[in-house]
XYZ file of C-alpha atoms in Angstrom:
499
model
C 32.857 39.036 57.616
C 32.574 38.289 54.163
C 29.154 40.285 52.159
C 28.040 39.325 48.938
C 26.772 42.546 46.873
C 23.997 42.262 44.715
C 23.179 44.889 42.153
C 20.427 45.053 39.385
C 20.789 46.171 35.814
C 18.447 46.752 32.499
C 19.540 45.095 29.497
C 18.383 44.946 26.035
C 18.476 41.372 24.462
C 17.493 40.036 20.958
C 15.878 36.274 20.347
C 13.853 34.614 17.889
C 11.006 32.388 18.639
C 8.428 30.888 16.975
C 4.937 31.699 17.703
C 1.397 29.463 17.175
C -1.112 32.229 16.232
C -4.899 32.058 16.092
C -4.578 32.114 12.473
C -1.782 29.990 12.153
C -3.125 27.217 13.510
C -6.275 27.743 11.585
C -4.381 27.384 8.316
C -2.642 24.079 10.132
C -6.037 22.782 10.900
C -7.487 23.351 7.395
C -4.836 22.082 5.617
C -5.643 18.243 6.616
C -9.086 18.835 6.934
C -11.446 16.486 3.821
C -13.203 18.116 1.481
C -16.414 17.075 3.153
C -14.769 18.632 6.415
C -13.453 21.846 4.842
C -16.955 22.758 3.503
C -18.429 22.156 7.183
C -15.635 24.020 8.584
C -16.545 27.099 6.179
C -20.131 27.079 6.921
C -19.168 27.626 10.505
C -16.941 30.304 9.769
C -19.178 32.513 7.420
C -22.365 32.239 9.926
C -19.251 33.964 12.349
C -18.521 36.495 10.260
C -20.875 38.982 8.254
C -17.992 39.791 5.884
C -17.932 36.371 4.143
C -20.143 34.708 2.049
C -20.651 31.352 -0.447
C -20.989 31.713 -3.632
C -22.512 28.621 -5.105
C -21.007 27.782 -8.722
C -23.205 28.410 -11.469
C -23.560 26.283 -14.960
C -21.098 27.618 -16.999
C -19.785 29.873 -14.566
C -16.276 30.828 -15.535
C -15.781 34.138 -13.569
C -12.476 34.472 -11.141
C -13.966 37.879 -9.187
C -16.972 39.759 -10.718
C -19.248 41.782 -8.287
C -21.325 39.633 -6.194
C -24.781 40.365 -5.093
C -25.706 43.785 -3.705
C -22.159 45.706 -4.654
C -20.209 42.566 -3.011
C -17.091 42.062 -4.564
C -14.352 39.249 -4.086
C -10.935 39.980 -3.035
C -8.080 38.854 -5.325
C -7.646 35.636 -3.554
C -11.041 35.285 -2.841
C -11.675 32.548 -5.588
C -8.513 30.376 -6.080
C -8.215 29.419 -10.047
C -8.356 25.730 -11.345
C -4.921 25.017 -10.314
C -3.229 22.890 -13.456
C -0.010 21.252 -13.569
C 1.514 19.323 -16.897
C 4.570 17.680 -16.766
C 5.965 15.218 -19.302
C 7.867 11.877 -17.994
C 11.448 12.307 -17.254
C 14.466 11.107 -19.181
C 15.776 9.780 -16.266
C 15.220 5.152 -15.844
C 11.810 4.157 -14.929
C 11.406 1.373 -12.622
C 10.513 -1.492 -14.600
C 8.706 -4.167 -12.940
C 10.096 -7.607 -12.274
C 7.271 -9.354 -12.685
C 3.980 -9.163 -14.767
C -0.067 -10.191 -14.115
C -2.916 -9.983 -15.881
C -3.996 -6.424 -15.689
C -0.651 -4.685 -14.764
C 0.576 -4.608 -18.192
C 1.551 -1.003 -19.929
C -1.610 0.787 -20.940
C -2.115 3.351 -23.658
C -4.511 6.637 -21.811
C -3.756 8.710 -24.732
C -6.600 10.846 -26.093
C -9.100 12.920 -24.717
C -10.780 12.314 -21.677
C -14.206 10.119 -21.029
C -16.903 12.855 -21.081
C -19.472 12.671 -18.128
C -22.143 10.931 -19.152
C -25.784 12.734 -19.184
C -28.961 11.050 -18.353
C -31.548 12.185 -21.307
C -33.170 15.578 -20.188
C -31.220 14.919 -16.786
C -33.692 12.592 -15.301
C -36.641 15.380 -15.695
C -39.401 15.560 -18.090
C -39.876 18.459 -20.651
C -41.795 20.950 -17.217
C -38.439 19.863 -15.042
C -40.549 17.670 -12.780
C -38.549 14.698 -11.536
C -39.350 11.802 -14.180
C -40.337 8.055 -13.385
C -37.083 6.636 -12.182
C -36.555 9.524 -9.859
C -39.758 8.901 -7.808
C -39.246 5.254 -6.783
C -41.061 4.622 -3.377
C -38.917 4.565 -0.607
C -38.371 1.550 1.193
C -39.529 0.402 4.179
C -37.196 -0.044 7.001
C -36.893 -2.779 9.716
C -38.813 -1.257 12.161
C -41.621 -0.567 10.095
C -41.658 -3.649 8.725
C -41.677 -5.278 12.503
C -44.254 -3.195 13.584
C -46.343 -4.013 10.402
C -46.518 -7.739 11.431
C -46.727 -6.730 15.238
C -50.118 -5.074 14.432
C -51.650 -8.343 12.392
C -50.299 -11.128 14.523
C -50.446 -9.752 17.751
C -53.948 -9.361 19.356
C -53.832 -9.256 22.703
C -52.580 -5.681 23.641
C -50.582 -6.665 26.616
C -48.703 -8.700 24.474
C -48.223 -6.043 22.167
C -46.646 -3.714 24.645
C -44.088 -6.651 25.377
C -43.515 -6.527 21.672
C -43.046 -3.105 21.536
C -40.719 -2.844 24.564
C -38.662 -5.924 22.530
C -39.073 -3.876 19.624
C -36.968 -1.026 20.700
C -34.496 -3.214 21.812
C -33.417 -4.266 18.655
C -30.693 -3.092 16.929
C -29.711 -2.626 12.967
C -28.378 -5.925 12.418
C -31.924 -7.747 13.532
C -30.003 -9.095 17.259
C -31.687 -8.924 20.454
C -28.688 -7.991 22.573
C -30.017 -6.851 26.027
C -31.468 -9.289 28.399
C -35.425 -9.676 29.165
C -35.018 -8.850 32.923
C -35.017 -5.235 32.032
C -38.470 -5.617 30.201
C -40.305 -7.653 33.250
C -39.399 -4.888 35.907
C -40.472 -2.381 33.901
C -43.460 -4.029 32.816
C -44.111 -6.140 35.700
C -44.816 -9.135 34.205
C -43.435 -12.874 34.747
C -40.791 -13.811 32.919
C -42.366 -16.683 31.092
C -45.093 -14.405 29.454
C -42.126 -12.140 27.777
C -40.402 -15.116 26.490
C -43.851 -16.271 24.862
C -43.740 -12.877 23.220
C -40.124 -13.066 22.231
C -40.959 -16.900 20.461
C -43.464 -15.480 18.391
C -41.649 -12.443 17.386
C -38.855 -15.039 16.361
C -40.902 -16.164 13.886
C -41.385 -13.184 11.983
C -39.646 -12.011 8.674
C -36.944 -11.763 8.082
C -35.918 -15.099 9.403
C -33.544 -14.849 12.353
C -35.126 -11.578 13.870
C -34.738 -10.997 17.270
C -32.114 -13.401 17.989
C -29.797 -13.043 21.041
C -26.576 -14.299 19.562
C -25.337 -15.895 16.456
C -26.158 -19.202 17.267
C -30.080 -18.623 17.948
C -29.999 -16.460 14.680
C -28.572 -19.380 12.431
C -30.807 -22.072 14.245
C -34.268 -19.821 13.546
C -33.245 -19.763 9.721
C -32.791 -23.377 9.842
C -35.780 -24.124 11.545
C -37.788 -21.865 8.658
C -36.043 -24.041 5.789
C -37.268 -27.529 7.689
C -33.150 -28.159 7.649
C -32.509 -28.220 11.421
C -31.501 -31.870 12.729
C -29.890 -32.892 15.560
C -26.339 -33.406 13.212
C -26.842 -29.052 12.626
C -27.447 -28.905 15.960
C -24.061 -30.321 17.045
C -22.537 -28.253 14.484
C -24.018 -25.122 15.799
C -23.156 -26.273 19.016
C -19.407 -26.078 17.953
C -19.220 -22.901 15.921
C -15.603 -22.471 17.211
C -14.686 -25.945 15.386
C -15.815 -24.753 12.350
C -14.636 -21.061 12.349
C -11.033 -23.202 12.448
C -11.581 -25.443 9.894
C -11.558 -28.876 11.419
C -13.243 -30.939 9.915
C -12.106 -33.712 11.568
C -13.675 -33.059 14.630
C -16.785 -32.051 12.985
C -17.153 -35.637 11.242
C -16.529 -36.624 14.992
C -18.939 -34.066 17.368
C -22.081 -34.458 14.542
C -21.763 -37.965 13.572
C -21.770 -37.713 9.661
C -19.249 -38.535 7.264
C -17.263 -35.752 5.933
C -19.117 -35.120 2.624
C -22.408 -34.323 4.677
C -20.155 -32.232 6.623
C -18.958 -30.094 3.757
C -22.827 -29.967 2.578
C -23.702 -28.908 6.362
C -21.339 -26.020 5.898
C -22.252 -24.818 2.354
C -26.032 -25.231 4.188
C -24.470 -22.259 6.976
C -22.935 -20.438 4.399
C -26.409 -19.819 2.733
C -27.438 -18.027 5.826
C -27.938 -14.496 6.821
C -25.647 -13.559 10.163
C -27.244 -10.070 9.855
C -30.971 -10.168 8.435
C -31.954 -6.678 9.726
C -29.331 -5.171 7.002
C -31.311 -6.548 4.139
C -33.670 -3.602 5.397
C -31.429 -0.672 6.833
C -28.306 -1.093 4.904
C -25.334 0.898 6.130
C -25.471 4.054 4.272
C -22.014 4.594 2.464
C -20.585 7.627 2.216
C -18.834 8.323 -1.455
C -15.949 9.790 -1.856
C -15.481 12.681 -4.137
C -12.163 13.599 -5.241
C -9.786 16.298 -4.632
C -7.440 16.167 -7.375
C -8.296 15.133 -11.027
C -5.039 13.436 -13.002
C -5.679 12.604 -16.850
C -3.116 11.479 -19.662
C -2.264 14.017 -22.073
C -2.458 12.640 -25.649
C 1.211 14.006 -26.868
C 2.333 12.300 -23.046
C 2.501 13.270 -19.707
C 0.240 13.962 -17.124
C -2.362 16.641 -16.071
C -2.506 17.019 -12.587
C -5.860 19.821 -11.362
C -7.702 20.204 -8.440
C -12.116 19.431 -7.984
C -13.203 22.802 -9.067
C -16.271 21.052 -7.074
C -14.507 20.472 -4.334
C -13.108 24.037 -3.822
C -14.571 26.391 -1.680
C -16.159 29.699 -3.141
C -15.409 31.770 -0.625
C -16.264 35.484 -1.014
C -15.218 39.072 1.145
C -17.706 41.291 0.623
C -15.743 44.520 0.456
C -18.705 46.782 -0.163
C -20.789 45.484 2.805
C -17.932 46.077 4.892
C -17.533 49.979 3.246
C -21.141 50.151 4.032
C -21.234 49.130 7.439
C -18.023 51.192 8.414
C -19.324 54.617 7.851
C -22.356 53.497 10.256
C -20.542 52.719 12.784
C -19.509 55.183 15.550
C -17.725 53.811 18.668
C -14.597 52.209 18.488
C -15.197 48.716 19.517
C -17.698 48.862 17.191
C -14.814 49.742 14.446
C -12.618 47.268 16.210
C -14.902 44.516 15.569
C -15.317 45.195 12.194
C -11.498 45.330 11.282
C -10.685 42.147 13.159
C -13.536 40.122 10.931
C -12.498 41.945 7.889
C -8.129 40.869 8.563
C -10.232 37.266 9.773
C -12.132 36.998 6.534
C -8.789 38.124 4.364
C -6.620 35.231 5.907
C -9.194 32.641 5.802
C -9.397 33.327 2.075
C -5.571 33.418 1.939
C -5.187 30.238 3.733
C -7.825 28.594 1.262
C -5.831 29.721 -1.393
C -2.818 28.368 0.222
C -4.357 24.727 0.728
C -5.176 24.795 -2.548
C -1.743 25.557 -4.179
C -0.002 23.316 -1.426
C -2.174 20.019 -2.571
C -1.614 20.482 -6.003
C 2.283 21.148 -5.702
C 2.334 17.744 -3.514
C 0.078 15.649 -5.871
C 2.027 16.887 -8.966
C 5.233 15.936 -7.174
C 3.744 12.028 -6.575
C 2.588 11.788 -9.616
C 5.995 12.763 -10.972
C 8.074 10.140 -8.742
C 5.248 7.435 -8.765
C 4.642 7.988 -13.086
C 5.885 3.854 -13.505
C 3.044 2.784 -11.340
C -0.120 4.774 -13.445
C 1.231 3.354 -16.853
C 2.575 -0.113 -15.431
C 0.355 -0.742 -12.139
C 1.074 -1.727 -8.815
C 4.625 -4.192 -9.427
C 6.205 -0.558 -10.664
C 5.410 1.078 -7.391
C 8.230 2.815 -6.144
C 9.125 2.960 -2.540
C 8.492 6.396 -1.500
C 8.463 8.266 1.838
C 7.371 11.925 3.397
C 11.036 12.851 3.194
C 11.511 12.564 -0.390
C 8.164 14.742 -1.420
C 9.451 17.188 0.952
C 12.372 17.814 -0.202
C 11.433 18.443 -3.813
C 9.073 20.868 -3.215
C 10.726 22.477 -0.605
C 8.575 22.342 2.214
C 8.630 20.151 5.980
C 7.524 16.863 6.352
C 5.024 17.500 8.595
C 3.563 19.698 6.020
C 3.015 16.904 3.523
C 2.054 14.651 6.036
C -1.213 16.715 6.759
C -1.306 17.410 3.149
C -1.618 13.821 2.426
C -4.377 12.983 5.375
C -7.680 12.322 3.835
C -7.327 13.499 -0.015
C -8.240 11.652 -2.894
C -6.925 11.941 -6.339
C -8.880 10.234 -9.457
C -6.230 8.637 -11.453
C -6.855 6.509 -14.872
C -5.783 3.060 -12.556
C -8.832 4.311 -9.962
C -9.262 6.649 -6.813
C -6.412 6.272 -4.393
C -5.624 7.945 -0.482
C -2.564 9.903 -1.731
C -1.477 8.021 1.248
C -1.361 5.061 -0.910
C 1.670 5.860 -3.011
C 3.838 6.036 0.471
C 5.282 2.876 1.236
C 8.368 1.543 2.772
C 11.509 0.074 1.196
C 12.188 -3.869 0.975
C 15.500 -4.798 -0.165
C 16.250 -6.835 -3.286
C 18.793 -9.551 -3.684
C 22.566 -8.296 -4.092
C 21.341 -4.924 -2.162
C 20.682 -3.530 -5.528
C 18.027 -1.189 -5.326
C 14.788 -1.434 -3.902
C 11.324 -2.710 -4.298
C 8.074 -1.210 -2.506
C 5.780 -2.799 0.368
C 2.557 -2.486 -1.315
C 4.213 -3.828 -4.250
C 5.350 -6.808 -2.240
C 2.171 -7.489 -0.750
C 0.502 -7.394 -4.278
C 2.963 -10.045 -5.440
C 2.178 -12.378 -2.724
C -1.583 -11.969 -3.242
C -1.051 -12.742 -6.598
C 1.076 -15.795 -5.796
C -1.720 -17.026 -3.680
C -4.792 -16.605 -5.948
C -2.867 -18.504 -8.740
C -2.090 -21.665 -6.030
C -3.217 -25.067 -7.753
C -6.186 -26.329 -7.275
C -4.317 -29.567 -4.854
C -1.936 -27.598 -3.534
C -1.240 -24.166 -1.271
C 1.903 -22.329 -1.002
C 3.476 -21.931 2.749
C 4.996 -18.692 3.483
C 8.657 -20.364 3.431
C 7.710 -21.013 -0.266
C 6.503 -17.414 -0.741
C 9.954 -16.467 0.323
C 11.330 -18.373 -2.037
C 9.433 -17.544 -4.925
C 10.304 -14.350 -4.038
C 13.868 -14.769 -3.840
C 13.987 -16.114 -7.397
C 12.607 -12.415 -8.305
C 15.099 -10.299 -6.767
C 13.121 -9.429 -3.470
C 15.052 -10.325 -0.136
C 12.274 -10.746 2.369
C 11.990 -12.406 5.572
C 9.330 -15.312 6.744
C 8.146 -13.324 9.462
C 7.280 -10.515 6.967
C 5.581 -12.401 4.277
C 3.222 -13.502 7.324
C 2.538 -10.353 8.460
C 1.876 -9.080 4.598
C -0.707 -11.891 4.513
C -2.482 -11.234 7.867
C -3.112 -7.995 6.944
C -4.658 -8.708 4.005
C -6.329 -11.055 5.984
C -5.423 -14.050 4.049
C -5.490 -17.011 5.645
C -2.548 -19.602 6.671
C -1.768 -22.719 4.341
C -3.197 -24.954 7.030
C -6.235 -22.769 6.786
C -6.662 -22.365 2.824
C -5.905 -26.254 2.494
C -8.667 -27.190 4.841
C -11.228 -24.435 2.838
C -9.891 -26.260 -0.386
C -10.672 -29.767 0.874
C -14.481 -28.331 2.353
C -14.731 -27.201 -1.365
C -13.963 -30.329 -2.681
């Protein structure tokens, strides 16, 4: 019989292996957060922790460290410095561009830099009460300005609870979008009674208020300008006709000659498909800078962080001295050590952010210097990889790096995502010319099309053949759909509408 033996033994074995901490994913997390979603970020953490504390910047506040508040003090990293980095243009060929329009050509940014300019006495008056212009009334939005003409047109009440119910049905852009069924149940009232309400409130201002869809909306502005006829009609009644263009079967569906067709149209075009927005207008939000790039007058570049973008973020050391020769039992002492090593790498991690962004925008502005003195036609093609491995660090790194900063740059404020873009071939397979580039080149091509005549994307290609780029049909397409310009079929039927 055969009798397999098993026996046990202890061994000792080395391995490496690469751990996600708490904190290292916190610095992961903060490096691709916005600036708007760092500062959010650090107001969570500091109401967490007693050690840490915002220090707002000051007018002419120049200090790196000083003692804070009551014996507060920051730790060396506490308050990362205006990170600068100057760099002059290599020797090495810049990309020249092949082609040149009316606003790409080389610019001189030499000098100093524009000074901010400074409203007299800042918009105050000599006691620093807000002056004139800063106490304009604040306008009225569309509800309040429904409600306004509910109250003086409206006298029966029942009918103004119908209006009120239909009211809050309404939604920013003026449209009635759920049905009346809802309102009758819960009222319990006939059907024809609501829709009496609804007809009135249709006539209110602005014109095309509480309109179900977009054909009701444009027919209710019509009917307000006397313009609505049975030939509009027929055109409303075919929106999809003349969302395409064809004007042939417009001439044919309303009964009108082409040129009252085209005046028809221009008539639509006047029109508001969104009247509530003339009174709640989407807020937008403005986007603030992380990185700051000006010309240096002998040449070069300056490439520096926002100092108002970066968080002042403070360890008070002497609070935490303080409040560790109260304390007595040791999960008390616990507690306080892990927020003080908490507070110390959040500050380090800040720090870091800051010195990674400005080592990757320094390196862009370095390999992408043709495009901010010749515009976009010098763009260079330029991917993750290549940033990487200048500065050393993983792509992935640079890729959160890049997510959601903004750097203010003498051409404008671009996504630092912006100066990525993908390789198209030129003819010969010499070199290399850049997407965005591309695509700028075939906008241009279109806007400059004669007056009688569009360019198909077969002649794009060829246009762009004779410059050196070797592109495909299928591309140029797909360049102009997403910048949403339309097909020649399309532009030669807007041309003709013009006409």
């Amino acid at each position: 019989m055969n009798r397999t033996v098993f026996s046990q033994r202890l061994e000792l074995r080395q391995s490496q292996a690469l751990i996600m901490t708490p904190q290292l994913q916190q610095a992961i997390k903060m490096l691709q957060l916005s600036n708007l979603e760092l500062t959010d970020f650090i107001d969570g953490e500091i109401q967490q922790n007693p050690l840490l504390e915002r220090r707002e910047r000051e007018l002419g506040d120049n200090s790196q460290g000083e003692d804070v508040g009551d014996g507060g003090s920051a730790s060396p990293t506490a308050v990362p410095e205006i990170l600068t980095g100057e760099f002059t243009p290599d020797a090495a060929e810049h990309w020249q561009p092949e082609w040149g329009e009316d606003g790409d050509r080389p610019v001189d940014f030499g000098g100093e830099p524009p000074q901010p300019w400074h409203h007299r006495n800042g918009g105050f008056d000599g006691e620093g009460r807000p002056g004139l212009d800063q106490t304009a009334t604040k306008l009225r939005t569309l509800r309040e300005h429904l409600l306004e003409q509910i109250g003086a047109d409206l006298s029966d009440p029942g009918d103004r609870v119908i209006a009120l119910h239909l009211l809050d049905l309404v939604d920013e852009d003026g449209y009635l979008r759920a049905g009346l069924d809802g309102v009758t149940r819960l009222l319990g009232c006939g059907i024809d009674r609501v829709e009496g309400v609804l007809t009135r409130l249709q006539q209110f201002d602005p014109a095309g208020v509480f309109a179900r869809d977009l054909k009701e909306c444009l027919t209710l502005q019509l009917r307000d300008r006397n313009r609505f006829d049975p030939a509009m009609q027929a055109l409303l009644d075919h929106l999809p006709l003349l969302a395409s263009r064809n004007v042939p079967a417009l001439v044919k569906v309303c009964r009108v000659d082409a040129a009252d067709v085209a005046e028809m149209i221009s008539e639509i075009r006047s029109l508001d498909p969104r009247p509530g927005l003339a009174f709640d207008p989407p807020l937008a939000q403005p986007v603030v800078p992380d990185i700051l790039m000006r010309a240096q007058p002998e040449g070069g570049w300056v490439v520096e962080l926002n100092a108002e973008t970066l968080p002042r973020v403070l360890v008070n050391n002497s609070y935490y001295a303080r409040i560790r020769q109260a304390t007595r039992s040791k999960a008390e002492k616990d507690y306080l050590t892990e927020r003080l090593h908490a507070a110390n790498w959040l500050v380090k991690s800040l720090h870091q952010r800051a010195t990674t962004i400005l080592k990757v925008a320094a390196e862009i502005v370095r390999q992408q210097e043709a495009f901010f003195r010749y515009g976009v036609p010098s763009l260079r093609p330029l991917i993750l990889r290549d940033i990487a491995e200048a500065i050393g660090m993983h792509e992935s790194t640079i890729s959160r790096v890049t997510s959601n900063k903004y750097m203010a740059t003498p051409r404008g404020l671009y996504e630092l995502k912006y100066f990525f873009t993908s390789a198209i071939s030129a003819s010969g397979g010499h070199g290399a010319h850049s997407a965005e580039a591309v695509r700028h080149r075939i906008r241009a091509l279109i806007d400059g099309e004669p007056p009688d005549c569009t360019l198909s994307d077969e002649r794009i290609v060829e246009l762009l053949h004779h410059e050196g780029v070797d592109i495909a049909r299928r591309t140029v397409a797909k360049y102009r759909e997403a910048m949403r310009i339309a097909s020649s079929v399309r532009r030669r039927r807007d041309k003709l509408l013009a006409l």
